[in-house]
Coordinates of C-alpha atoms in Angstrom, one line a residue:
X1 CA 148.6 107.8 72.0
X2 CA 144.9 107.3 71.9
X3 CA 142.9 109.3 69.3
X4 CA 139.3 110.3 69.9
X5 CA 137.2 110.0 66.8
X6 CA 133.7 111.5 66.5
X7 CA 132.3 107.9 66.4
X8 CA 134.3 107.0 69.6
X9 CA 133.1 110.1 71.4
X10 CA 129.5 109.4 70.4
X11 CA 129.8 105.7 71.6
X12 CA 131.3 106.8 74.9
X13 CA 128.6 109.5 75.3
X14 CA 125.9 107.0 74.6
X15 CA 127.3 104.4 77.2
X16 CA 127.6 107.1 79.9
X17 CA 124.1 108.5 79.2
X18 CA 122.7 104.9 79.3
X19 CA 124.4 104.2 82.7
X20 CA 123.2 107.5 84.1
X21 CA 119.7 107.0 82.9
X22 CA 119.7 103.4 84.3
X23 CA 120.9 104.7 87.8
X24 CA 118.2 107.5 87.8
X25 CA 115.5 105.0 86.8
X26 CA 116.4 102.5 89.5
X27 CA 116.6 105.3 92.1
X28 CA 113.3 106.7 91.1
X29 CA 111.7 103.3 91.1
X30 CA 113.0 102.6 94.6
X31 CA 111.9 106.1 95.8
X32 CA 108.4 105.9 94.3
X33 CA 107.8 102.5 95.7
X34 CA 109.1 103.6 99.1
X35 CA 106.8 106.6 99.1
X36 CA 103.8 104.4 98.0
X37 CA 104.5 102.2 101.0
X38 CA 104.7 105.0 103.4
X39 CA 101.5 106.8 102.0
X40 CA 99.5 103.5 102.2
X41 CA 100.8 102.5 105.6
X42 CA 97.5 103.4 107.3
X43 CA 95.5 101.6 104.6
X44 CA 97.9 98.6 105.1
X45 CA 97.9 98.4 108.9
X46 CA 95.2 95.8 108.7
X47 CA 97.5 93.9 106.2
X48 CA 100.8 94.2 108.1
X49 CA 100.4 90.8 109.8
X50 CA 101.6 87.8 107.9
X51 CA 100.7 85.2 110.5
X52 CA 98.1 82.8 109.3
X53 CA 96.7 79.6 110.6
X54 CA 95.7 77.6 107.6
X55 CA 92.3 76.1 107.9
X56 CA 93.6 72.6 107.1
X57 CA 95.8 72.7 110.1
X58 CA 93.0 73.3 112.5
X59 CA 91.6 70.4 114.4
X60 CA 88.0 69.8 113.7
X61 CA 87.2 70.8 117.2
X62 CA 89.1 74.1 116.9
X63 CA 86.2 76.5 116.2
X64 CA 86.9 80.1 115.8
X65 CA 83.8 82.0 114.6
X66 CA 81.9 85.3 114.9
X67 CA 78.1 85.5 114.7
X68 CA 75.8 88.6 114.6
X69 CA 72.3 87.3 114.2
X70 CA 70.8 90.9 113.4
X71 CA 72.8 91.1 110.2
X72 CA 72.8 87.4 109.4
X73 CA 76.5 87.1 109.8
X74 CA 78.3 83.8 110.7
X75 CA 81.9 83.4 109.7
X76 CA 85.1 81.8 110.5
X77 CA 88.0 83.7 112.0
X78 CA 91.8 83.2 111.4
X79 CA 94.9 84.7 112.9
X80 CA 96.1 87.9 111.1
X81 CA 94.8 90.6 109.0
X82 CA 96.8 90.4 105.7
X83 CA 95.1 91.0 102.4
X84 CA 95.2 87.2 101.7
X85 CA 93.4 86.3 105.0
X86 CA 90.7 89.0 104.6
X87 CA 89.9 87.8 101.1
X88 CA 88.4 84.6 102.6
X89 CA 87.9 85.1 106.4
X90 CA 87.5 87.5 109.3
X91 CA 91.0 88.4 110.6
X92 CA 92.1 88.6 114.2
X93 CA 94.5 91.4 115.1
X94 CA 97.4 89.4 116.5
X95 CA 98.2 92.2 119.0
X96 CA 94.7 91.7 120.7
X97 CA 93.4 89.0 122.9
X98 CA 91.6 85.8 121.9
X99 CA 89.7 85.2 125.1
X100 CA 89.7 87.7 128.0
X101 CA 90.3 91.4 127.4
X102 CA 89.8 93.1 124.1
X103 CA 89.4 90.9 121.1
X104 CA 90.1 92.8 117.8
X105 CA 88.7 91.5 114.4
X106 CA 88.7 92.9 110.9
X107 CA 86.9 92.1 107.6
X108 CA 86.1 93.6 104.2
X109 CA 82.7 95.3 103.7
X110 CA 82.7 95.7 99.9
X111 CA 84.5 95.0 96.7
X112 CA 86.0 91.5 97.6
X113 CA 85.1 87.9 97.2
X114 CA 83.7 87.9 100.7
X115 CA 82.6 91.0 102.6
X116 CA 81.6 89.8 106.0
X117 CA 81.4 93.3 107.5
X118 CA 79.2 94.7 104.6
X119 CA 76.2 95.3 107.1
X120 CA 78.3 96.3 110.1
X121 CA 76.9 99.8 109.7
X122 CA 73.4 98.4 110.5
X123 CA 74.5 97.0 113.9
X124 CA 72.9 98.9 116.7
X125 CA 73.5 99.3 120.4
X126 CA 72.3 96.3 122.4
X127 CA 72.6 94.0 119.4
X128 CA 74.4 90.8 120.3
X129 CA 77.7 89.5 119.0
X130 CA 78.5 85.8 119.7
X131 CA 82.2 85.0 119.6
X132 CA 83.7 81.5 119.9
X133 CA 87.3 80.6 120.2
X134 CA 87.7 76.9 120.7
X135 CA 85.9 76.1 124.0
X136 CA 85.6 79.8 124.9
X137 CA 82.2 81.2 123.9
X138 CA 80.9 84.6 124.9
X139 CA 78.1 86.9 124.0
X140 CA 78.8 90.6 123.9
X141 CA 76.4 93.5 123.7
X142 CA 77.1 96.3 121.3
X143 CA 77.9 99.6 123.0
X144 CA 79.0 101.7 120.1
X145 CA 79.0 101.8 116.4
X146 CA 81.2 104.8 115.4
X147 CA 83.5 106.2 112.7
X148 CA 87.1 106.6 113.6
X149 CA 90.2 108.0 112.0
X150 CA 92.2 105.3 110.2
X151 CA 95.2 106.0 112.4
X152 CA 93.2 105.8 115.6
X153 CA 94.0 102.2 116.9
X154 CA 93.2 103.1 120.6
X155 CA 90.0 101.0 120.3
X156 CA 92.2 97.9 120.0
X157 CA 94.1 98.5 123.2
X158 CA 93.7 95.8 125.8
X159 CA 91.3 96.3 128.8
X160 CA 90.5 94.5 132.0
X161 CA 86.8 94.5 130.8
X162 CA 86.0 91.9 128.3
X163 CA 85.2 93.6 125.0
X164 CA 85.1 92.8 121.3
X165 CA 86.1 95.3 118.6
X166 CA 85.3 95.0 115.0
X167 CA 86.9 97.2 112.4
X168 CA 86.3 97.8 108.7
X169 CA 86.7 100.4 106.0
X170 CA 84.2 103.0 105.0
X171 CA 83.2 103.3 101.4
X172 CA 84.9 106.3 99.6
X173 CA 86.4 107.4 102.9
X174 CA 90.0 106.1 103.0
X175 CA 90.9 108.1 106.1
X176 CA 88.2 106.6 108.3
X177 CA 87.1 103.2 109.6
X178 CA 84.0 101.9 111.2
X179 CA 84.4 100.6 114.6
X180 CA 81.8 98.5 116.4
X181 CA 82.5 97.6 120.0
X182 CA 80.7 95.4 122.5
X183 CA 81.1 94.4 126.2
X184 CA 80.6 90.9 127.6
X185 CA 77.0 90.2 128.5
X186 CA 76.7 89.3 132.1

């Protein structure tokens, strides 16, 4: 018959405690990371897209640019709005159009290597936005420069009217975004 000694009981208790502690730690780690993902989901909507068109794969005649003369902005655009994309370029919301309809674009405005939308708050009604996608080139007239809730993505919905929608964060206001929208100049 097996005899329990004080040393044996202590060893078994230590092993069981270590196993329980490890299970709790793993469970808490997964729970905390899951909560972080859910809490930051509105902050990461612009990062949820992983589609990227590397610059080196574009043909030299494949131009995709945005220009706003009033704020001295001229920058390249690439597909997607992931963190990696927005660190170097203006990103295109993949759910939006690239030519006719509503074209949605995003960029940083502060705190990153490039902050293309840093002066977006200075854009006024009737300012012009020039957008070029390959051979498609249009001029848009700004109709609104507003602050929206970070969960209000209605401004990116497609429309029959040709529009361009630019979205960026607002400093120290994590629950809000700046939204500049323009319609095609006739």
